[in-house]
Short mmCIF file of C-alpha atoms and ligand atoms in Angstrom, two decimals:
data_model
loop_
_atom_site.label_atom_id
_atom_site.label_comp_id
_atom_site.label_asym_id
_atom_site.label_seq_id
_atom_site.Cartn_x
_atom_site.Cartn_y
_atom_site.Cartn_z
CA MET A 51 35.55 135.77 148.49
CA LYS A 52 36.60 132.60 150.23
CA GLU A 53 33.22 131.07 149.74
CA THR A 54 33.08 131.72 146.00
CA TYR A 55 36.53 130.16 145.71
CA ILE A 56 35.35 126.98 147.47
CA GLU A 57 32.24 127.00 145.34
CA LEU A 58 34.26 127.39 142.17
CA ASN A 59 36.65 124.77 143.38
CA SER A 60 33.92 122.32 144.13
CA SER A 61 32.27 123.06 140.80
CA THR A 62 35.63 122.36 138.96
CA TYR A 63 35.78 119.14 140.94
CA THR A 64 32.24 118.24 139.87
CA ILE A 65 32.98 119.03 136.24
CA LYS A 66 36.09 116.94 136.35
CA ARG A 67 34.23 114.04 137.97
CA LYS A 68 31.52 114.31 135.33
CA LYS A 69 34.06 114.29 132.56
CA ARG A 70 35.86 111.34 134.11
CA MET A 71 32.61 109.39 134.17
CA LEU A 72 32.01 110.25 130.53
CA LEU A 73 35.54 109.13 129.71
CA ASP A 74 35.14 105.84 131.59
CA LYS A 75 31.91 105.13 129.77
CA LEU A 76 33.42 105.90 126.42
CA LEU A 77 36.40 103.69 127.11
CA LYS A 78 34.20 100.87 128.30
CA ASP A 79 32.09 101.04 125.13
CA SER A 80 34.95 101.44 122.73
CA LEU A 81 37.07 98.84 124.48
CA GLN A 82 34.38 96.32 123.72
CA HIS A 83 35.01 97.03 120.04
CA TYR A 84 38.72 97.43 120.05
CA LYS A 85 39.97 95.25 122.90
CA SER A 86 41.16 92.38 120.71
CA LEU A 87 42.80 94.88 118.35
CA PHE A 88 44.69 96.65 121.14
CA ALA A 89 45.57 93.40 122.89
CA CYS A 90 48.21 92.26 120.44
CA ASP A 91 49.80 95.67 119.91
CA SER A 92 53.32 95.90 121.31
CA ASP A 93 52.88 99.65 121.84
CA ALA A 94 51.31 100.66 125.16
CA ILE A 95 47.85 102.12 124.52
CA TYR A 96 46.21 104.00 127.36
CA ALA A 97 44.07 107.00 128.14
CA MET A 98 44.70 109.79 130.66
CA ASP A 99 42.04 111.74 132.48
CA LEU A 100 42.14 115.49 132.96
CA ASP A 101 44.33 115.11 136.06
CA GLY A 102 46.78 113.03 134.12
CA TYR A 103 45.96 109.63 135.65
CA PHE A 104 46.65 106.68 133.37
CA ILE A 105 43.90 104.31 132.29
CA PRO A 106 45.61 101.26 130.70
CA LEU A 107 43.88 99.91 127.60
CA ASN A 108 46.12 96.99 126.62
CA PRO A 109 48.52 94.50 128.25
CA ALA A 110 51.55 96.22 126.68
CA CYS A 111 51.13 99.00 129.31
CA GLU A 112 52.20 96.59 132.05
CA ILE A 113 55.23 95.43 130.07
CA LEU A 114 56.35 98.86 128.94
CA PHE A 115 55.84 100.88 132.13
CA GLY A 116 56.57 97.87 134.35
CA TYR A 117 53.59 98.36 136.74
CA PRO A 118 50.62 96.00 137.25
CA SER A 119 47.46 97.54 135.74
CA MET A 120 45.87 98.33 139.10
CA GLU A 121 48.96 100.23 140.22
CA PHE A 122 49.45 101.90 136.85
CA SER A 123 46.02 103.50 136.96
CA LYS A 124 47.01 105.31 140.16
CA LEU A 125 50.00 106.93 138.47
CA THR A 126 50.64 110.11 136.46
CA TYR A 127 53.65 111.38 134.53
CA MET A 128 54.93 112.66 137.91
CA LYS A 129 55.72 109.12 138.98
CA VAL A 130 57.01 107.56 135.76
CA MET A 131 58.93 110.29 133.91
CA THR A 132 62.63 110.88 134.61
CA LEU A 133 63.23 114.29 136.13
CA GLU A 134 64.83 115.77 133.06
CA HIS A 135 61.83 114.87 130.83
CA LEU A 136 59.04 115.61 133.33
CA ASP A 137 58.55 119.36 132.68
CA ARG A 138 58.36 118.98 128.95
CA ALA A 139 56.09 115.92 129.13
CA LEU A 140 53.67 117.76 131.44
CA SER A 141 53.55 120.87 129.31
CA LEU A 142 52.90 118.78 126.19
CA PHE A 143 50.17 116.88 128.04
CA TYR A 144 48.42 120.18 128.82
CA LYS A 145 48.83 121.25 125.19
CA SER A 146 47.03 118.09 124.11
CA LEU A 147 44.26 118.99 126.56
CA GLU A 148 43.92 122.19 124.52
CA GLY A 149 43.11 120.01 121.54
CA LYS A 150 46.50 119.62 119.85
CA LEU A 151 48.06 116.31 118.90
CA GLN A 152 51.52 115.89 120.44
CA ASN A 153 54.42 113.60 119.69
CA PHE A 154 57.63 113.51 121.70
CA ASP A 155 60.51 111.33 122.87
CA CYS A 156 61.07 110.91 126.59
CA GLN A 157 62.51 108.57 129.17
CA ILE A 158 60.64 106.72 131.95
CA ILE A 159 61.69 104.73 135.01
CA GLN A 160 60.01 101.34 135.35
CA LYS A 161 58.95 100.01 138.73
CA ILE A 162 62.12 97.93 138.98
CA GLY A 163 64.19 101.08 138.36
CA GLU A 164 65.11 100.34 134.75
CA LEU A 165 65.16 103.23 132.26
CA ARG A 166 63.30 102.96 128.92
CA ASP A 167 63.21 105.41 126.04
CA LEU A 168 59.70 106.03 124.71
CA ASN A 169 58.13 107.84 121.83
CA ILE A 170 54.73 109.08 122.96
CA THR A 171 51.80 110.35 120.91
CA ASN A 172 48.93 112.10 122.67
CA TYR A 173 45.50 112.62 121.07
CA PRO A 174 42.78 114.64 122.76
CA ILE A 175 39.56 112.68 123.48
CA VAL A 176 36.57 114.80 122.54
CA ILE A 177 32.98 114.07 123.56
CA ASN A 178 30.32 116.55 122.47
CA ASP A 179 32.91 119.23 121.74
CA ASP A 180 34.40 118.80 125.19
CA ILE A 181 37.87 117.44 125.81
CA VAL A 182 37.55 114.78 128.49
CA GLY A 183 41.02 113.29 128.41
CA VAL A 184 43.87 112.15 126.20
CA TYR A 185 44.68 108.94 124.36
CA GLY A 186 48.31 107.95 124.63
CA ILE A 187 50.36 105.57 122.52
CA ALA A 188 53.83 104.83 123.84
CA LYS A 189 56.36 103.07 121.65
CA ASP A 190 59.52 101.55 123.19
CA ILE A 191 62.48 103.05 121.30
CA THR A 192 65.21 102.08 123.79
CA GLU A 193 66.93 99.74 121.31
CA ILE A 194 66.59 102.13 118.39
CA LYS A 195 68.13 104.87 120.54
CA GLN A 196 70.95 102.57 121.58
CA LYS A 197 71.57 101.60 117.96
CA ARG A 198 71.54 105.25 116.94
CA LYS A 199 74.01 106.02 119.69
CA LYS A 200 76.26 103.14 118.64
CA LEU A 201 76.01 104.34 115.06
CA ARG A 202 76.98 107.86 116.09
CA GLU A 203 79.90 106.50 118.11
CA ASN A 204 81.02 104.31 115.19
CA GLU A 205 80.70 107.25 112.85
CA ALA A 206 82.85 109.34 115.16
CA LEU A 207 85.38 106.50 115.39
CA TYR A 208 85.53 106.03 111.61
CA GLN A 209 85.85 109.76 111.16
CA LEU A 210 88.76 109.76 113.60
CA LEU A 211 90.39 106.81 111.85
CA MET A 212 89.90 108.26 108.38
CA GLU A 213 91.18 111.68 109.28
CA ASN A 214 94.26 110.33 111.07
CA SER A 215 95.09 107.41 108.81
CA LEU A 216 98.44 107.41 107.06
CA ASP A 217 96.60 106.15 104.00
CA LEU A 218 94.44 108.31 101.80
CA ILE A 219 90.81 107.26 102.14
CA THR A 220 88.29 108.26 99.52
CA LYS A 221 84.67 107.65 98.67
CA SER A 222 83.72 108.09 95.05
CA THR A 223 80.92 107.49 92.59
CA PRO A 224 81.29 104.32 90.48
CA ASN A 225 82.58 106.65 87.78
CA GLY A 226 85.45 107.91 89.92
CA GLU A 227 84.13 111.29 91.06
CA PHE A 228 85.30 112.08 94.61
CA LEU A 229 82.52 112.37 97.21
CA TYR A 230 84.79 112.27 100.23
CA VAL A 231 88.56 112.61 100.59
CA SER A 232 90.45 112.27 103.88
CA SER A 233 92.76 115.09 104.88
CA TYR A 234 95.86 112.98 104.19
CA SER A 235 95.41 113.94 100.53
CA LYS A 236 97.40 117.09 101.28
CA GLU A 237 100.43 115.02 102.35
CA ILE A 238 100.27 112.45 99.60
CA ILE A 239 99.38 114.46 96.48
CA GLY A 240 99.43 118.04 97.73
CA PHE A 241 95.72 118.73 97.09
CA THR A 242 93.33 119.49 99.97
CA PRO A 243 90.10 117.44 100.17
CA ASP A 244 88.11 120.53 99.15
CA GLU A 245 90.16 120.85 95.97
CA LEU A 246 89.44 117.22 95.08
CA ILE A 247 85.76 116.72 95.95
CA GLY A 248 83.66 116.83 92.80
CA LYS A 249 86.68 116.09 90.59
CA SER A 250 87.27 112.72 88.94
CA VAL A 251 90.20 110.57 89.97
CA LYS A 252 90.77 110.01 86.25
CA GLU A 253 92.07 113.58 85.96
CA LEU A 254 94.93 112.57 88.26
CA ILE A 255 95.81 109.12 86.93
CA HIS A 256 98.81 108.73 84.63
CA LEU A 257 97.66 108.18 81.03
CA ASP A 258 99.52 104.87 80.79
CA ASP A 259 97.69 103.56 83.86
CA LEU A 260 94.16 104.59 82.85
CA ASN A 261 93.49 101.28 81.12
CA ASP A 262 94.46 99.30 84.22
CA TYR A 263 92.28 101.60 86.29
CA GLU A 264 89.25 101.06 84.04
CA ASN A 265 89.76 97.28 84.06
CA ASN A 266 90.02 97.27 87.84
CA LYS A 267 86.87 99.37 88.07
CA GLU A 268 85.02 96.71 86.10
CA ILE A 269 86.30 94.02 88.47
CA VAL A 270 85.34 96.03 91.56
CA SER A 271 81.90 96.91 90.21
CA SER A 272 81.14 93.32 89.30
CA GLY A 273 82.14 92.20 92.80
CA HIS A 274 84.93 89.91 91.51
CA GLY A 275 88.48 90.09 92.81
CA ASN A 276 89.80 92.20 95.63
CA GLY A 277 90.16 95.40 93.61
CA ARG A 278 93.82 95.96 94.42
CA ILE A 279 95.59 98.10 91.87
CA THR A 280 98.85 100.00 91.52
CA PHE A 281 98.98 103.20 89.48
CA ARG A 282 100.50 106.68 89.30
CA LEU A 283 98.71 109.73 90.70
CA LYS A 284 99.60 113.27 89.78
CA HIS A 285 100.94 115.44 92.60
CA CYS A 286 99.87 119.08 92.62
CA ASN A 287 103.49 119.95 91.76
CA GLY A 288 103.16 118.04 88.50
CA HIS A 289 105.22 114.93 89.25
CA TYR A 290 103.69 111.47 89.65
CA ILE A 291 103.74 109.20 92.67
CA TRP A 292 103.11 105.45 92.71
CA VAL A 293 100.16 104.39 94.83
CA GLU A 294 98.50 101.11 95.66
CA ALA A 295 94.73 101.27 96.08
CA LEU A 296 92.37 98.76 97.65
CA CYS A 297 88.83 99.39 96.42
CA LYS A 298 85.56 98.07 97.85
CA PRO A 299 82.14 98.61 96.29
CA ILE A 300 79.17 99.73 98.36
CA LEU A 301 75.89 98.29 97.08
CA ASN A 302 72.54 100.06 97.28
CA ASP A 303 69.18 98.41 98.03
CA GLN A 304 68.90 97.25 94.41
CA ASN A 305 72.31 95.51 94.72
CA VAL A 306 73.87 97.99 92.33
CA VAL A 307 77.22 99.61 93.11
CA SER A 308 76.46 103.10 94.33
CA GLU A 309 79.82 104.11 95.78
CA ILE A 310 83.40 102.90 95.91
CA ILE A 311 85.55 103.21 99.01
CA SER A 312 89.29 103.23 98.36
CA VAL A 313 92.26 103.06 100.68
CA ILE A 314 95.24 104.50 98.83
CA ARG A 315 98.85 104.09 99.96
CA ASP A 316 101.98 105.78 98.70
CA VAL A 317 104.26 102.99 97.40
CA THR A 318 106.80 105.14 95.55
CA GLU A 319 109.55 104.12 97.97
CA LYS A 320 108.57 100.42 97.75
CA LYS A 321 108.66 100.61 93.96
CA ARG A 322 112.10 102.19 94.04
CA THR A 323 113.43 99.46 96.35
CA GLU A 324 111.93 96.76 94.14
CA ALA A 325 113.61 98.28 91.08
CA LEU A 326 116.92 98.43 92.96
CA LEU A 327 116.61 94.80 94.04
CA LEU A 328 115.80 93.74 90.49
CA GLN A 329 118.81 95.64 89.25
CA SER A 330 121.20 94.28 91.89
CA GLU A 331 120.06 90.72 91.26
CA LYS A 332 120.58 91.26 87.55
CA LEU A 333 124.06 92.55 88.15
CA SER A 334 124.87 89.65 90.42
CA VAL A 335 123.63 87.15 87.83
CA ALA A 336 125.62 88.98 85.21
CA GLY A 337 128.69 88.98 87.45
CA GLN A 338 128.46 85.26 88.06
CA LEU A 339 127.91 84.56 84.41
CA ALA A 340 130.88 86.75 83.52
CA ALA A 341 133.34 84.16 84.89
CA GLY A 342 131.93 81.52 82.58
CA ILE A 343 131.70 83.89 79.68
CA ALA A 344 135.31 85.02 80.03
CA HIS A 345 136.23 81.38 79.66
CA GLU A 346 133.97 80.98 76.64
CA ILE A 347 135.40 84.05 74.94
CA ARG A 348 138.95 82.87 75.52
CA ASN A 349 138.29 79.78 73.37
CA PRO A 350 137.26 81.61 70.19
CA LEU A 351 139.98 84.19 70.77
CA THR A 352 142.62 81.45 71.00
CA ALA A 353 141.26 80.00 67.79
CA ILE A 354 141.28 83.40 66.07
CA LYS A 355 144.80 84.15 67.21
CA GLY A 356 146.00 80.73 66.02
CA PHE A 357 144.37 81.10 62.63
CA LEU A 358 145.77 84.61 62.17
CA GLN A 359 149.26 83.20 62.78
CA LEU A 360 148.55 80.43 60.26
CA ILE A 361 147.30 82.98 57.70
CA GLU A 362 150.60 84.74 57.96
CA ALA A 363 152.42 81.49 57.20
CA GLU A 364 150.10 79.79 54.66
CA GLN A 365 148.27 81.78 52.05
CA ASP A 366 146.36 78.82 50.40
CA THR A 367 144.02 77.75 53.18
CA GLN A 368 142.88 81.31 53.81
CA LYS A 369 139.16 80.70 53.03
CA THR A 370 138.56 78.04 55.72
CA TYR A 371 140.41 80.10 58.28
CA PHE A 372 138.30 83.13 57.55
CA ASP A 373 135.06 81.12 57.83
CA ILE A 374 136.05 79.84 61.22
CA ILE A 375 137.25 83.26 62.34
CA ASN A 376 133.93 84.74 61.23
CA SER A 377 131.82 82.22 63.10
CA GLU A 378 133.93 82.56 66.25
CA MET A 379 133.68 86.35 66.03
CA ASN A 380 129.89 86.05 65.76
CA ARG A 381 129.78 83.91 68.88
CA ILE A 382 131.80 86.51 70.81
CA GLU A 383 129.45 89.20 69.61
CA LEU A 384 126.35 87.24 70.64
CA ILE A 385 127.60 86.51 74.13
CA LEU A 386 128.79 90.04 74.76
CA GLY A 387 125.49 91.41 73.47
CA GLU A 388 123.45 89.22 75.78
CA LEU A 389 125.60 90.07 78.75
CA LEU A 390 125.16 93.77 78.08
CA ILE A 391 121.37 93.54 77.77
CA LEU A 392 121.13 91.59 80.98
CA SER A 393 123.10 94.10 83.02
CA LYS A 394 121.53 97.22 81.56
CA PRO A 395 118.50 98.68 83.36
CA HIS A 396 115.58 99.23 81.06
CA ALA A 397 111.89 100.07 81.19
CA LEU A 398 109.39 97.22 80.88
CA LYS A 399 108.54 96.65 77.25
CA PHE A 400 105.89 94.08 76.35
CA GLU A 401 106.22 92.69 72.83
CA LYS A 402 105.17 89.59 70.96
CA LYS A 403 108.10 87.18 71.05
CA ASN A 404 108.73 83.65 69.98
CA ILE A 405 109.68 81.34 72.84
CA LYS A 406 112.20 79.42 70.75
CA GLN A 407 114.19 82.54 69.98
CA ILE A 408 114.25 83.41 73.66
CA PHE A 409 115.49 79.97 74.63
CA ASP A 410 118.13 79.93 71.87
CA GLN A 411 119.67 83.01 73.42
CA VAL A 412 119.27 81.76 77.00
CA LYS A 413 121.00 78.55 76.03
CA ALA A 414 123.89 80.42 74.45
CA LEU A 415 124.40 82.24 77.72
CA ILE A 416 124.02 79.33 80.09
CA ASP A 417 125.76 76.59 78.08
CA THR A 418 129.27 77.63 79.12
CA GLN A 419 128.49 77.19 82.77
CA ALA A 420 126.60 73.96 82.07
CA ILE A 421 129.39 72.39 80.07
CA MET A 422 131.97 73.35 82.69
CA ASN A 423 129.86 71.40 85.19
CA ASN A 424 129.42 68.44 82.88
CA ILE A 425 125.75 69.18 82.37
CA GLU A 426 123.69 68.93 79.20
CA VAL A 427 120.75 71.31 78.73
CA GLU A 428 118.11 69.90 76.39
CA ILE A 429 115.17 71.98 75.24
CA THR A 430 112.24 70.18 73.65
CA TYR A 431 109.21 71.81 72.07
CA LEU A 432 106.16 69.58 72.65
CA SER A 433 103.71 71.79 70.79
CA ASN A 434 103.90 74.08 67.81
CA LEU A 435 105.94 77.26 67.96
CA GLN A 436 104.43 79.60 70.45
CA THR A 437 104.28 83.34 70.81
CA LEU A 438 104.17 85.29 74.05
CA LEU A 439 103.39 88.87 74.91
CA CYS A 440 106.34 89.53 77.20
CA ASP A 441 109.30 91.59 78.19
CA GLU A 442 111.91 89.44 76.52
CA ASN A 443 114.83 90.43 78.72
CA GLN A 444 112.93 89.87 81.93
CA LEU A 445 111.79 86.42 80.81
CA LYS A 446 115.38 85.57 79.86
CA GLN A 447 116.42 86.60 83.35
CA VAL A 448 113.83 84.23 84.84
CA PHE A 449 114.97 81.29 82.71
CA ILE A 450 118.63 81.97 83.44
CA ASN A 451 117.90 82.16 87.18
CA ILE A 452 116.08 78.82 87.09
CA LEU A 453 118.71 77.10 84.95
CA LYS A 454 121.56 78.48 87.07
CA ASN A 455 119.89 77.09 90.20
CA SER A 456 119.59 73.70 88.51
CA ILE A 457 123.23 73.71 87.46
CA GLU A 458 124.28 74.72 90.95
CA ALA A 459 122.22 71.83 92.39
CA MET A 460 123.77 69.18 90.09
CA HIS A 461 127.16 68.57 91.66
CA ASN A 462 127.77 65.38 89.71
CA GLY A 463 126.72 66.63 86.31
CA GLY A 464 123.77 65.16 84.39
CA LYS A 465 120.95 66.48 82.27
CA ILE A 466 118.51 69.36 82.54
CA THR A 467 115.37 68.94 80.45
CA VAL A 468 113.31 71.92 79.46
CA GLU A 469 109.90 71.08 78.01
CA VAL A 470 107.89 73.79 76.29
CA ASP A 471 104.27 72.70 76.17
CA THR A 472 100.66 73.91 76.02
CA THR A 473 98.25 73.20 78.89
CA GLU A 474 94.65 72.07 78.52
CA SER A 475 93.49 75.57 79.40
CA ASN A 476 95.57 76.78 76.47
CA GLN A 477 98.41 78.39 78.34
CA MET A 478 102.11 77.98 77.73
CA GLN A 479 103.85 75.74 80.21
CA ILE A 480 107.62 75.52 80.51
CA ARG A 481 108.89 72.67 82.68
CA PHE A 482 112.48 72.71 83.94
CA ILE A 483 113.43 69.24 85.21
CA ASP A 484 116.85 68.75 86.76
CA GLN A 485 118.73 65.86 88.35
CA GLY A 486 120.06 67.92 91.24
CA CYS A 487 120.04 67.50 95.00
CA GLY A 488 116.36 68.53 95.30
CA ILE A 489 114.80 70.85 97.88
CA THR A 490 113.67 69.74 101.34
CA GLU A 491 110.03 70.15 102.30
CA GLU A 492 111.02 72.82 104.82
CA ASN A 493 113.08 74.86 102.35
CA LEU A 494 110.36 74.57 99.73
CA GLN A 495 108.11 76.65 101.98
CA ARG A 496 110.70 79.40 102.17
CA ILE A 497 111.62 79.61 98.50
CA GLY A 498 110.75 82.97 97.04
CA GLN A 499 111.27 84.78 100.33
CA PRO A 500 113.87 87.47 99.74
CA PHE A 501 117.39 86.48 100.81
CA PHE A 502 116.51 82.84 101.43
CA THR A 503 119.52 80.92 100.20
CA THR A 504 121.31 77.69 101.09
CA LYS A 505 124.42 78.67 99.15
CA GLU A 506 127.57 80.19 100.54
CA LYS A 507 127.70 82.80 97.81
CA GLY A 508 123.94 82.89 97.09
CA THR A 509 121.86 86.07 97.12
CA GLY A 510 118.51 84.41 97.75
CA LEU A 511 116.94 86.88 95.33
CA GLY A 512 116.83 84.89 92.11
CA LEU A 513 113.55 83.08 92.61
CA MET A 514 111.87 86.00 94.36
CA ILE A 515 112.65 88.28 91.41
CA SER A 516 111.64 85.53 88.98
CA MET A 517 108.28 85.13 90.71
CA LYS A 518 107.73 88.87 90.56
CA ILE A 519 108.50 88.96 86.86
CA ILE A 520 106.20 86.02 86.10
CA GLU A 521 103.46 87.64 88.19
CA LYS A 522 103.80 90.77 86.05
CA HIS A 523 103.29 88.55 83.02
CA ASN A 524 100.08 87.18 84.61
CA GLY A 525 101.70 83.79 84.96
CA THR A 526 102.53 81.41 87.80
CA ILE A 527 105.53 79.41 89.02
CA HIS A 528 105.08 76.04 90.66
CA ILE A 529 108.01 74.21 92.26
CA SER A 530 108.03 70.56 93.27
CA SER A 531 110.98 68.51 94.36
CA GLU A 532 112.17 65.05 95.31
CA ASN A 533 115.57 63.68 96.32
CA ASN A 534 116.55 63.02 92.75
CA GLY A 535 115.72 66.41 91.33
CA THR A 536 113.53 69.46 91.08
CA LYS A 537 110.75 70.36 88.68
CA ILE A 538 109.83 73.98 88.10
CA GLU A 539 106.74 74.74 86.05
CA VAL A 540 106.28 78.23 84.64
CA THR A 541 102.83 78.85 83.19
CA LEU A 542 102.22 81.91 81.01
CA PRO A 543 99.25 83.18 79.00
CA LEU A 544 99.59 82.58 75.26
CA THR A 545 99.15 85.20 72.57
CA ARG A 546 97.56 84.42 69.31
P1 LIG B 882 120.29 81.70 95.32
O1 LIG B 882 120.42 80.88 94.07
O2 LIG B 882 121.06 82.96 95.28
O3 LIG B 882 120.49 80.91 96.54
P2 LIG B 882 117.51 81.64 94.61
O4 LIG B 882 116.37 82.50 94.96
O5 LIG B 882 117.82 81.49 93.16
O6 LIG B 882 118.76 82.20 95.38
O7 LIG B 882 117.26 80.21 95.22
C1 LIG B 882 116.95 80.09 96.57
C2 LIG B 882 117.26 78.70 97.10
O8 LIG B 882 116.37 77.76 96.53
C3 LIG B 882 118.60 78.19 96.75
O9 LIG B 882 119.59 78.63 97.68
C4 LIG B 882 118.41 76.68 96.81
O10 LIG B 882 118.52 76.21 98.13
C5 LIG B 882 117.00 76.50 96.40
N1 LIG B 882 116.86 76.06 95.00
C6 LIG B 882 116.39 76.79 93.97
N2 LIG B 882 116.36 76.07 92.84
C7 LIG B 882 116.81 74.84 93.15
C8 LIG B 882 117.03 73.61 92.39
N3 LIG B 882 116.75 73.54 91.08
N4 LIG B 882 117.49 72.55 93.07
C9 LIG B 882 117.77 72.62 94.39
N5 LIG B 882 117.60 73.73 95.13
C10 LIG B 882 117.13 74.83 94.53
MG1 LIG B 883 119.75 81.43 92.16
#
């Protein structure tokens, strides 16, 4: 029994030796053909004999496994594989000896102790129907693995951020259909992400805001502008909430927008505060004007009272008296009407209006205060009569705010010039030029910040509100100043 075992053993040994010789010969022959081809490959190409010993076939083996060629050919998987990959690598090696191609990821330890991730492919080497060894190709995937890991970590981080953000984060098709919705949707509009995915955001947008939404979509898709938009979204209870969305397009390989990522914030409260501020500033302007207006109304009333007494006494001159009474009454009516409009809250209403009409009414309101301060307000029209698409009352408020500031800056009286002009780019430009105390460089920076005022009884809201209103009209305000006065340029789009 023992003898046969030794015999068998020695015969296995002989077979293995024979096969190894065959393998060496084959490699020697084929290497002659393929050496230059293998040489520049960055993947390690090697063979393994039936006992699993490496036979390096290109220089990349030294670099990848980190052993000089002579040393490498004395090694097997046992030496190079990390413990946790060894079992699997060995069993796959034996499978390839059964004639099956194998591909697997594993980790090795280089001679200097460094770990590398490899992707290995094993092919059986067959000579005359006999498997004499295995070809191996090892690809270094350490960096790819690290990148994948980083990507997975980033993904987990983004997921965490998105799911815990106090903004609603969505991913949608360019057409607005939700692909992903963060769980904050439940808080903000009452719908769960599952209820929203597959639906279009357009089903939730207020009808009046759809146009703005479509325009913004164009801007986002074309890659122009920052895609910031404010609109109303329908809550599951039926009411609407104001949101501000920042939208970014994601481009595919063909540079076409494939998805849009939006960060949506509830701004209902902010909107309410803005409306309150606007209203309180209006009331304060109205209140300040009221003093002047009371004075103005007293004049016609005195006249009316006087003429009524005269009518009682003299019957003949009745006609002239009545004319004057009528015109004074009209003036009272006009001023009271303006004052009422200014102090009444109202919804934004954009209409085509003529700038001259607006200024006629502004002048009627502001003149009292101007005259009391020995100031003349002159309005000149440098181009033909112009029409604006605007909310008339809001624009009036802007002009009154600007003119009041000028009056308040002109302690010694003087002249305020208002020039209504057209710019080269065909926009309306209104220039307010005063002879007041001017604004210092330092204060100029702060103008428009809420509550910035240099006046004892100032609110510091006038210019901020004015800028907001002009912004809503797609216009701009530019302020420049020197010691001898201030120039404020309001530029607004024209309507044909
Ligand atoms: P308020 O008039 O209540 O102070 P505003 O926002 O209207 O608030 O103006 C802010 C500040 O800007 C004023 O306090 C003043 O210092 C300065 N300012 C605005 N317009 C003028 C002007 N035409 N001339 C000089 N200073 C001005
Ligand atoms: Mg002011």
